[in-house]
Coordinates of N, CA and C in Angstrom, one line a residue:
M1 N -239.1 146.7 -22.6 CA -238.6 144.9 -22.6 C -239.5 144.6 -23.0
E2 N -239.8 144.1 -24.2 CA -240.4 142.8 -24.2 C -240.2 142.1 -23.6
F3 N -241.2 141.0 -23.0 CA -240.8 139.8 -22.0 C -240.9 138.9 -23.1
T4 N -240.1 137.5 -23.1 CA -239.5 136.5 -23.6 C -239.0 135.3 -22.9
G5 N -239.9 135.5 -21.6 CA -239.4 134.5 -20.5 C -238.5 134.6 -19.7
F6 N -238.3 133.6 -18.7 CA -236.7 133.9 -18.0 C -235.9 133.3 -18.9
P7 N -234.5 133.5 -18.3 CA -233.9 132.5 -19.0 C -233.3 131.4 -18.4
V8 N -232.6 130.2 -18.1 CA -232.6 129.5 -17.7 C -231.4 130.2 -16.5
A9 N -230.8 131.3 -16.9 CA -229.5 131.3 -16.5 C -230.5 132.2 -14.9
A10 N -231.9 132.4 -14.8 CA -232.5 132.9 -14.2 C -232.3 131.9 -12.8
L11 N -233.2 130.2 -13.0 CA -233.1 129.6 -11.9 C -231.5 129.4 -11.5
D12 N -230.9 129.2 -12.6 CA -229.0 129.0 -12.2 C -228.9 129.5 -10.8
F13 N -229.2 131.0 -10.9 CA -228.7 131.8 -10.2 C -229.4 131.4 -8.7
Y14 N -230.8 131.1 -8.7 CA -230.9 131.1 -6.9 C -230.5 129.5 -6.9
D15 N -230.2 128.9 -7.7 CA -229.6 127.6 -7.0 C -228.3 127.8 -6.4
D16 N -227.4 129.0 -7.2 CA -226.3 129.0 -6.8 C -226.7 129.7 -5.4
L17 N -227.5 130.7 -5.4 CA -227.2 131.9 -4.3 C -228.0 130.4 -2.8
E18 N -228.7 129.6 -3.4 CA -228.8 128.6 -2.0 C -228.1 128.1 -1.1
V19 N -226.3 128.0 -2.2 CA -225.4 127.1 -1.6 C -225.1 128.3 -0.9
D20 N -224.5 129.1 -1.9 CA -223.8 129.8 -1.2 C -224.5 131.8 -1.0
N21 N -225.4 132.1 0.0 CA -225.9 133.0 0.4 C -225.7 134.5 0.8
T22 N -224.2 134.9 0.3 CA -223.2 135.9 1.0 C -223.1 137.1 0.3
K23 N -222.7 138.2 0.6 CA -222.4 138.9 -0.2 C -221.3 139.3 -1.6
S24 N -220.1 138.4 -0.9 CA -219.4 138.5 -2.1 C -220.4 137.0 -2.9
F25 N -220.7 136.9 -3.4 CA -221.4 136.1 -4.1 C -222.7 136.5 -4.7
W26 N -223.4 137.4 -4.1 CA -224.1 138.7 -4.5 C -223.3 139.8 -5.9
E27 N -222.2 140.5 -4.8 CA -221.7 141.2 -5.5 C -220.5 140.8 -6.6
A28 N -220.6 139.4 -6.8 CA -220.4 139.0 -7.9 C -220.9 138.8 -9.9
R29 N -222.1 138.8 -8.8 CA -222.9 138.5 -9.8 C -224.6 138.6 -9.7
K30 N -224.0 139.9 -9.5 CA -225.6 141.5 -9.2 C -225.8 141.6 -10.6
Q31 N -224.5 141.7 -11.7 CA -225.3 141.8 -13.1 C -226.1 140.6 -13.8
V32 N -225.7 139.7 -13.5 CA -226.4 138.3 -13.3 C -228.5 138.4 -13.0
Y33 N -228.3 139.1 -12.0 CA -229.4 139.7 -11.3 C -230.4 140.6 -12.2
A34 N -229.5 141.6 -12.1 CA -230.1 142.2 -13.1 C -230.4 142.2 -14.4
E35 N -230.2 141.4 -14.8 CA -230.2 141.1 -16.2 C -231.0 140.1 -16.7
Q36 N -230.6 139.3 -15.5 CA -231.9 137.5 -15.8 C -233.1 137.1 -15.0
V37 N -232.5 137.9 -14.2 CA -233.7 137.7 -13.2 C -235.1 139.5 -13.1
R38 N -234.1 140.3 -12.5 CA -235.4 141.0 -12.4 C -235.7 141.8 -13.5
A39 N -235.2 141.9 -14.7 CA -235.5 143.2 -15.7 C -236.7 141.8 -16.5
P40 N -236.5 140.5 -16.4 CA -237.8 139.5 -17.2 C -238.8 139.7 -16.3
M41 N -238.7 140.0 -15.0 CA -239.8 140.0 -14.1 C -240.7 141.3 -14.3
V42 N -240.1 142.9 -14.0 CA -240.4 143.9 -14.2 C -241.3 143.6 -16.3
A43 N -240.4 143.3 -17.1 CA -241.3 143.1 -18.4 C -242.1 142.1 -18.3
L44 N -242.4 141.1 -17.4 CA -243.2 140.5 -17.5 C -244.6 141.6 -16.5
T45 N -244.5 141.7 -15.3 CA -245.5 142.7 -15.0 C -245.9 143.7 -15.7
E46 N -245.3 144.3 -16.2 CA -245.6 146.0 -17.4 C -246.3 145.0 -18.7
A47 N -245.6 143.8 -19.0 CA -247.1 142.9 -19.8 C -248.3 143.4 -19.7
L48 N -248.6 142.4 -18.0 CA -249.6 142.7 -17.4 C -250.7 143.3 -16.7
A49 N -249.7 145.0 -16.1 CA -250.3 145.6 -16.0 C -251.9 146.6 -16.3
Q50 N -251.9 146.0 -17.5 CA -253.0 146.9 -18.4 C -253.9 146.0 -18.1
E51 N -254.1 145.2 -17.1 CA -255.5 144.5 -17.5 C -255.5 144.1 -16.0
F52 N -254.5 143.6 -14.6 CA -254.6 143.2 -13.3 C -253.7 145.0 -12.3
G53 N -253.2 145.7 -13.2 CA -252.7 147.0 -12.2 C -251.4 147.2 -12.2
P54 N -250.8 147.9 -11.7 CA -249.1 147.9 -11.5 C -248.6 146.2 -9.9
A55 N -247.2 146.3 -10.8 CA -247.2 144.8 -9.2 C -245.9 145.6 -8.9
K56 N -245.6 145.7 -7.4 CA -244.6 145.3 -6.8 C -244.1 144.5 -6.7
V57 N -242.4 145.0 -7.6 CA -241.3 144.2 -7.6 C -240.7 144.1 -6.2
F58 N -240.3 142.9 -5.6 CA -240.1 143.1 -4.0 C -238.2 142.8 -4.6
R59 N -238.1 144.1 -3.7 CA -236.3 143.1 -3.3 C -235.7 142.3 -2.8
P60 N -234.5 141.8 -3.4 CA -233.8 141.1 -2.8 C -233.4 140.1 -1.9
Y61 N -233.5 141.6 -0.5 CA -232.5 141.8 0.2 C -233.5 141.4 1.5
R62 N -233.2 140.5 2.0 CA -233.8 139.9 3.5 C -234.2 140.6 4.6
D63 N -235.1 140.9 5.6 CA -235.4 141.4 6.7 C -234.8 140.2 8.0
V64 N -233.8 141.0 8.0 CA -232.6 139.8 9.1 C -233.2 140.5 10.7
R65 N -233.6 141.2 11.1 CA -233.8 142.3 12.0 C -233.7 141.6 13.7
F66 N -234.8 140.7 12.6 CA -235.8 139.7 14.0 C -235.7 138.4 13.8
A67 N -234.6 137.8 12.8 CA -234.9 136.7 12.2 C -233.0 135.8 12.7
K68 N -233.4 134.3 13.0 CA -232.6 133.5 13.3 C -231.4 132.8 12.1
D69 N -232.1 133.7 11.4 CA -231.9 132.6 10.2 C -231.5 134.5 8.9
K70 N -229.7 134.8 9.2 CA -229.2 135.8 8.9 C -228.6 136.1 7.1
T71 N -229.0 134.7 6.5 CA -228.5 135.1 5.1 C -229.3 136.0 4.9
P72 N -228.5 136.8 3.5 CA -228.8 138.5 3.6 C -229.8 139.0 2.2
Y73 N -229.8 137.0 1.9 CA -230.3 137.6 0.5 C -231.6 136.9 -0.2
K74 N -233.5 137.3 0.1 CA -233.7 136.4 -0.6 C -233.6 135.0 -2.2
T75 N -233.7 134.1 -1.5 CA -233.7 133.2 -3.0 C -235.0 132.9 -3.7
H76 N -235.9 133.9 -4.0 CA -237.3 133.7 -5.1 C -236.9 135.3 -5.6
Q77 N -237.9 135.7 -6.6 CA -237.6 136.9 -6.4 C -238.9 136.4 -6.8
G78 N -240.3 138.0 -6.2 CA -241.5 137.8 -6.6 C -242.3 139.2 -7.2
A79 N -243.3 139.2 -7.5 CA -244.1 140.2 -7.5 C -245.5 140.2 -7.3
F80 N -245.8 140.9 -6.7 CA -247.3 141.5 -6.0 C -248.3 142.5 -6.7
V81 N -249.4 142.2 -7.4 CA -250.5 142.7 -7.8 C -251.4 143.0 -6.3
G82 N -251.6 144.1 -5.3 CA -252.3 144.2 -4.9 C -253.6 145.3 -5.2
V83 N -255.1 145.2 -5.0 CA -256.3 145.4 -5.0 C -256.9 145.8 -3.7
A84 N -256.2 145.6 -2.5 CA -256.3 145.3 -1.4 C -255.7 144.4 0.0
P85 N -255.5 145.2 1.1 CA -254.4 145.0 2.0 C -253.7 143.3 2.3
A86 N -252.9 143.2 1.8 CA -252.4 141.3 1.7 C -253.1 140.9 0.3
T87 N -253.6 141.5 -0.8 CA -255.2 140.4 -1.5 C -254.1 141.0 -2.7
G88 N -254.2 139.9 -3.7 CA -254.1 140.3 -4.7 C -253.6 138.9 -5.4
W89 N -252.7 139.6 -7.0 CA -251.9 138.6 -7.7 C -250.7 138.0 -6.9
Y90 N -250.0 136.8 -7.2 CA -248.7 136.3 -7.1 C -248.1 135.8 -8.4
V91 N -246.1 135.9 -8.5 CA -245.5 135.5 -9.3 C -244.2 134.7 -8.8
E92 N -243.6 134.4 -9.0 CA -242.2 134.3 -8.4 C -241.3 133.0 -9.5
V93 N -239.9 133.6 -9.4 CA -239.2 132.8 -9.7 C -238.1 133.0 -9.0
A94 N -237.7 131.0 -9.0 CA -237.0 130.9 -8.0 C -236.2 129.4 -8.6
A95 N -235.3 129.0 -8.0 CA -234.6 127.8 -8.3 C -235.3 126.3 -8.7
P96 N -236.8 126.4 -8.3 CA -237.7 125.4 -8.5 C -238.4 125.4 -9.7
G97 N -238.3 127.1 -9.8 CA -238.9 127.7 -10.9 C -239.9 128.6 -11.6
V98 N -241.2 128.6 -11.3 CA -241.7 129.6 -11.5 C -243.0 128.8 -11.3
R99 N -244.0 129.6 -10.6 CA -244.8 129.5 -9.6 C -246.2 130.9 -10.1
V100 N -246.9 130.6 -9.7 CA -248.1 131.8 -9.3 C -249.3 131.4 -8.7
G101 N -249.6 132.7 -7.6 CA -250.8 132.6 -7.3 C -251.3 134.2 -6.9
G102 N -253.0 133.4 -5.5 CA -253.5 135.0 -5.5 C -254.7 134.4 -4.5
G103 N -254.8 135.3 -4.1 CA -255.9 135.5 -2.6 C -255.3 136.2 -1.4
I104 N -255.5 135.9 -0.3 CA -255.2 136.7 0.6 C -254.0 136.1 1.9
Y105 N -253.0 136.7 2.0 CA -251.4 135.7 2.3 C -251.7 136.7 3.7
E106 N -252.4 137.2 3.9 CA -251.7 137.9 6.4 C -253.5 138.6 6.1
A107 N -254.0 138.3 7.3 CA -255.6 139.0 7.9 C -255.3 138.7 9.1
S108 N -255.2 139.6 9.8 CA -255.4 140.3 11.7 C -256.3 140.8 12.2
G109 N -256.7 141.3 13.5 CA -258.1 141.7 13.5 C -259.2 142.1 12.9
E110 N -259.5 143.0 12.5 CA -260.8 143.5 12.2 C -261.2 143.3 10.1
R111 N -260.0 142.8 9.6 CA -259.9 141.4 8.4 C -260.4 140.4 8.3
L112 N -259.8 140.0 9.3 CA -260.1 138.0 10.1 C -261.0 138.1 10.2
A113 N -261.7 139.0 11.2 CA -263.3 139.0 11.9 C -264.2 139.3 10.4
A114 N -263.5 140.2 9.3 CA -264.7 140.6 7.9 C -265.0 139.1 7.7
L115 N -263.5 138.5 7.0 CA -263.4 137.1 5.9 C -263.9 136.1 6.9
R116 N -264.0 135.7 8.3 CA -264.5 134.7 8.9 C -266.0 135.1 8.8
E117 N -266.6 136.2 9.4 CA -267.9 136.4 9.0 C -268.8 135.9 7.5
A118 N -268.1 136.9 6.7 CA -267.9 136.7 5.3 C -267.9 134.8 5.1
M119 N -267.0 133.8 5.9 CA -266.9 132.7 5.2 C -268.2 131.7 5.9
A120 N -268.6 132.0 7.4 CA -269.6 131.2 8.4 C -271.0 132.0 7.7
D121 N -270.9 133.1 6.2 CA -272.4 133.2 6.1 C -273.1 132.6 5.2
D122 N -273.7 132.6 5.0 CA -274.0 131.2 4.3 C -274.5 131.0 3.0
K123 N -274.5 132.3 1.7 CA -274.9 132.7 0.9 C -273.5 132.5 0.6
A124 N -272.5 134.1 0.8 CA -270.7 134.1 0.6 C -270.2 132.6 1.1
G125 N -270.5 132.2 2.2 CA -269.6 131.3 2.9 C -269.9 129.7 1.0
K126 N -271.2 129.6 1.1 CA -271.2 128.7 -0.3 C -270.6 129.0 -1.6
R127 N -271.3 130.0 -1.9 CA -269.5 130.8 -3.3 C -268.6 130.7 -3.0
L128 N -267.8 131.3 -1.8 CA -266.5 130.5 -1.8 C -266.4 129.3 -1.6
Q129 N -266.6 128.5 -1.3 CA -266.6 127.1 -1.3 C -266.3 126.4 -3.2
R130 N -267.8 127.2 -3.1 CA -267.7 127.1 -4.9 C -266.6 127.0 -5.8
I131 N -266.0 128.7 -5.5 CA -264.6 129.3 -6.1 C -263.4 128.3 -5.5
L132 N -263.6 127.6 -4.6 CA -262.1 127.0 -4.1 C -262.0 125.5 -4.9
R133 N -263.5 125.0 -5.2 CA -263.4 124.0 -5.7 C -263.1 124.1 -6.9
D134 N -263.6 125.1 -7.7 CA -262.8 125.2 -9.3 C -261.6 124.9 -9.6
L135 N -260.7 126.1 -8.3 CA -259.5 126.3 -8.9 C -259.1 125.0 -8.6
E136 N -259.6 123.8 -7.6 CA -258.9 122.6 -7.6 C -259.5 122.3 -8.8
K137 N -259.9 122.1 -9.2 CA -260.8 120.9 -10.2 C -259.7 122.0 -11.8
G138 N -259.3 122.9 -11.5 CA -258.6 123.5 -12.9 C -257.1 123.4 -12.1
G139 N -256.2 122.5 -11.7 CA -255.3 122.4 -11.1 C -254.6 122.7 -9.7
F140 N -255.1 124.0 -9.5 CA -254.5 124.9 -8.3 C -254.2 124.3 -6.8
E141 N -253.7 124.4 -6.2 CA -253.6 123.6 -5.0 C -254.4 125.4 -4.3
V142 N -255.4 124.6 -2.6 CA -255.7 126.0 -2.3 C -254.6 125.8 -0.5
A143 N -254.0 126.1 -0.3 CA -253.5 126.5 0.2 C -253.5 128.1 1.7
G144 N -253.2 128.3 3.0 CA -252.7 128.6 3.9 C -252.9 128.2 5.0
E145 N -252.2 129.5 6.1 CA -252.2 129.0 7.1 C -253.6 128.3 8.4
R146 N -253.3 127.7 8.6 CA -254.8 127.3 9.3 C -254.9 126.8 10.7
L147 N -255.9 127.2 11.5 CA -256.0 127.2 12.9 C -256.4 125.6 12.6
K148 N -255.9 125.0 14.1 CA -255.8 123.5 14.1 C -257.5 122.7 14.5
T149 N -257.9 124.6 15.8 CA -259.2 123.5 16.0 C -260.3 125.3 15.7
A150 N -261.6 124.9 16.4 CA -262.4 126.3 15.1 C -262.3 128.1 16.1
P151 N -262.4 128.7 15.7 CA -261.9 129.7 16.1 C -262.7 130.3 16.8
R152 N -262.7 131.6 17.8 CA -263.1 131.7 18.9 C -264.3 132.4 18.2
G153 N -265.8 131.3 19.0 CA -266.8 131.8 18.3 C -267.3 132.0 17.4
Y154 N -267.3 130.5 17.1 CA -267.3 129.4 15.9 C -267.7 128.4 17.1
E155 N -268.7 127.5 16.1 CA -268.7 125.6 16.3 C -267.9 125.3 16.0
K156 N -267.4 123.8 17.0 CA -266.9 123.0 15.7 C -267.4 121.9 14.7
D157 N -268.9 122.1 14.8 CA -270.1 120.8 13.8 C -270.5 122.6 13.1
H158 N -269.5 124.1 13.0 CA -270.6 124.7 11.2 C -270.1 124.0 10.4
P159 N -271.0 123.9 9.2 CA -270.9 123.3 8.2 C -270.0 123.6 6.9
R160 N -269.6 124.9 7.4 CA -268.2 125.5 6.9 C -266.6 125.7 7.6
I161 N -266.9 124.1 8.5 CA -265.6 124.9 9.4 C -264.4 125.0 9.5
D162 N -264.5 123.9 8.1 CA -263.3 123.9 7.2 C -262.3 125.0 7.2
L163 N -263.3 126.0 6.1 CA -262.9 127.0 6.2 C -263.0 128.5 7.1
L164 N -263.5 128.0 7.8 CA -263.6 129.0 9.1 C -261.8 128.9 9.9
R165 N -261.3 128.0 10.1 CA -260.1 127.8 10.0 C -258.6 128.6 9.6
M166 N -259.4 128.1 8.2 CA -257.9 128.9 7.4 C -257.8 131.0 7.8
K167 N -256.1 131.2 8.3 CA -256.3 132.4 8.5 C -256.0 133.2 7.2
T168 N -255.9 132.6 6.0 CA -255.1 133.6 5.0 C -255.6 132.2 3.6
V169 N -256.1 132.7 2.8 CA -256.4 131.7 2.3 C -255.9 132.2 0.3
L170 N -255.1 130.9 -0.6 CA -254.1 131.2 -1.2 C -255.2 129.9 -2.6
G171 N -254.6 130.9 -3.5 CA -254.5 129.8 -4.9 C -253.4 129.9 -5.3
M172 N -252.9 128.1 -5.6 CA -251.0 128.2 -6.4 C -250.9 127.2 -7.2
R173 N -250.1 127.8 -8.5 CA -249.6 126.7 -9.2 C -248.1 126.4 -9.1
S174 N -248.1 125.8 -9.6 CA -246.9 125.6 -10.1 C -246.1 125.6 -11.2
Y175 N -244.8 126.0 -12.1 CA -244.9 125.4 -13.3 C -243.7 125.0 -13.5
G176 N -243.1 124.6 -11.8 CA -242.0 124.2 -12.0 C -240.5 125.0 -13.1
F177 N -240.1 124.1 -14.2 CA -239.4 124.2 -14.6 C -239.3 123.9 -16.2
E178 N -240.6 123.9 -16.7 CA -241.1 124.0 -17.5 C -241.0 124.2 -19.3
P179 N -240.6 124.1 -20.0 CA -239.9 124.6 -21.1 C -240.2 125.8 -21.4
F180 N -242.2 126.3 -21.0 CA -242.4 127.5 -21.7 C -242.0 128.5 -20.7
V181 N -241.0 128.2 -20.0 CA -240.9 129.6 -18.6 C -239.7 130.3 -18.9
H182 N -239.1 129.8 -20.0 CA -238.0 130.6 -21.0 C -238.4 131.0 -22.1
T183 N -239.7 131.2 -22.5 CA -240.3 131.8 -23.4 C -242.0 132.7 -23.5
A184 N -241.5 133.3 -24.7 CA -243.1 134.6 -24.7 C -244.0 133.9 -23.9
E185 N -244.3 132.8 -24.3 CA -245.9 132.0 -23.9 C -245.9 131.9 -22.0
L186 N -245.2 132.4 -21.5 CA -245.2 132.3 -19.9 C -246.0 133.1 -19.6
L187 N -246.0 134.8 -20.3 CA -246.4 135.6 -20.1 C -248.0 134.8 -20.5
D188 N -249.0 135.0 -21.3 CA -250.0 133.9 -21.6 C -250.4 133.2 -20.4
R189 N -249.8 132.1 -20.1 CA -250.0 131.6 -18.7 C -250.3 132.5 -17.8
V190 N -249.0 133.2 -17.3 CA -250.0 134.2 -16.1 C -250.7 134.8 -16.4
R191 N -251.5 135.2 -17.6 CA -252.9 136.1 -17.5 C -253.5 134.7 -17.4
E192 N -253.9 134.3 -17.8 CA -255.1 133.3 -17.8 C -254.8 132.3 -16.4
D193 N -253.8 131.9 -15.7 CA -254.5 132.2 -14.3 C -254.3 132.9 -13.1
W194 N -253.7 133.9 -14.0 CA -254.8 134.8 -13.0 C -255.7 135.8 -13.2
R195 N -256.5 135.3 -13.9 CA -258.4 135.5 -14.8 C -259.0 134.1 -13.8
R196 N -258.4 133.3 -13.6 CA -258.9 132.3 -13.2 C -258.9 132.3 -11.5
L197 N -257.9 133.5 -11.3 CA -257.9 133.4 -9.4 C -258.6 134.7 -9.1
R198 N -259.1 135.4 -10.3 CA -260.0 136.3 -9.8 C -261.0 136.3 -9.0
P199 N -261.9 135.4 -9.7 CA -263.3 135.0 -8.5 C -262.5 135.1 -7.1
L200 N -261.6 134.8 -7.1 CA -260.9 134.3 -5.2 C -261.1 136.2 -5.3
V201 N -259.9 136.3 -5.5 CA -259.8 137.8 -5.4 C -260.3 138.8 -5.1
N202 N -262.0 138.8 -6.1 CA -262.7 139.6 -5.7 C -263.2 139.2 -4.9
W203 N -263.7 137.8 -4.2 CA -264.3 137.6 -3.2 C -263.4 137.8 -1.8
I204 N -262.6 137.8 -1.3 CA -261.5 138.3 -0.3 C -261.8 139.9 -0.8
E205 N -261.6 140.4 -1.5 CA -261.8 142.0 -1.4 C -263.4 142.6 -0.2
A206 N -264.2 141.6 -1.4 CA -265.6 142.2 -0.8 C -265.8 141.9 0.6
A207 N -264.9 140.9 0.6 CA -265.5 139.9 2.0 C -264.6 140.9 2.9
T208 N -264.1 141.4 3.0 CA -262.7 142.5 3.5 C -262.7 143.7 3.8
S209 N -263.1 144.3 2.7 CA -263.2 145.9 2.7 C -264.8 146.3 3.5

């Protein structure tokens, strides 16, 4: 299947799902999900796979076993290309439109320690600062989970304390519902932004591997 954009019906589907997140709604519209949401996402990721690698297109069902929110379905369709644990590129379609991102979305234990060690290193840490600064200048939002204070073992006045407080590091860009998300142009936009995110992904992969 050639990628031609996400139809308006894909965004409308999630608009409606946010209002009626029930099995009955899903069963009545599962063909809309399959044809207007999942199929275009598969086509998009397959078109990107030669350069970035195969993607995992996430299942639409929420894991509610330990959640207070028992609504059964995710209100977005995401896909992820991983190069290391929890590290890689992301694309998502939902009611607010389409967004892309890259970086590391979960780190703990040895990987978090390695990430912080690289951030604290004078050469590697300054390179990450440059990468993030370039992404922000290019219109990306630098996001991630942050500690309120310095992590254990690091001084509060460390020159890169803002980095060291980050437990995850992500570069994100939202396309919203710009007209191009409904056309084949979206493929070029995602490809170009994933390329711009490659220095961040590569830095994290090297730091945590």
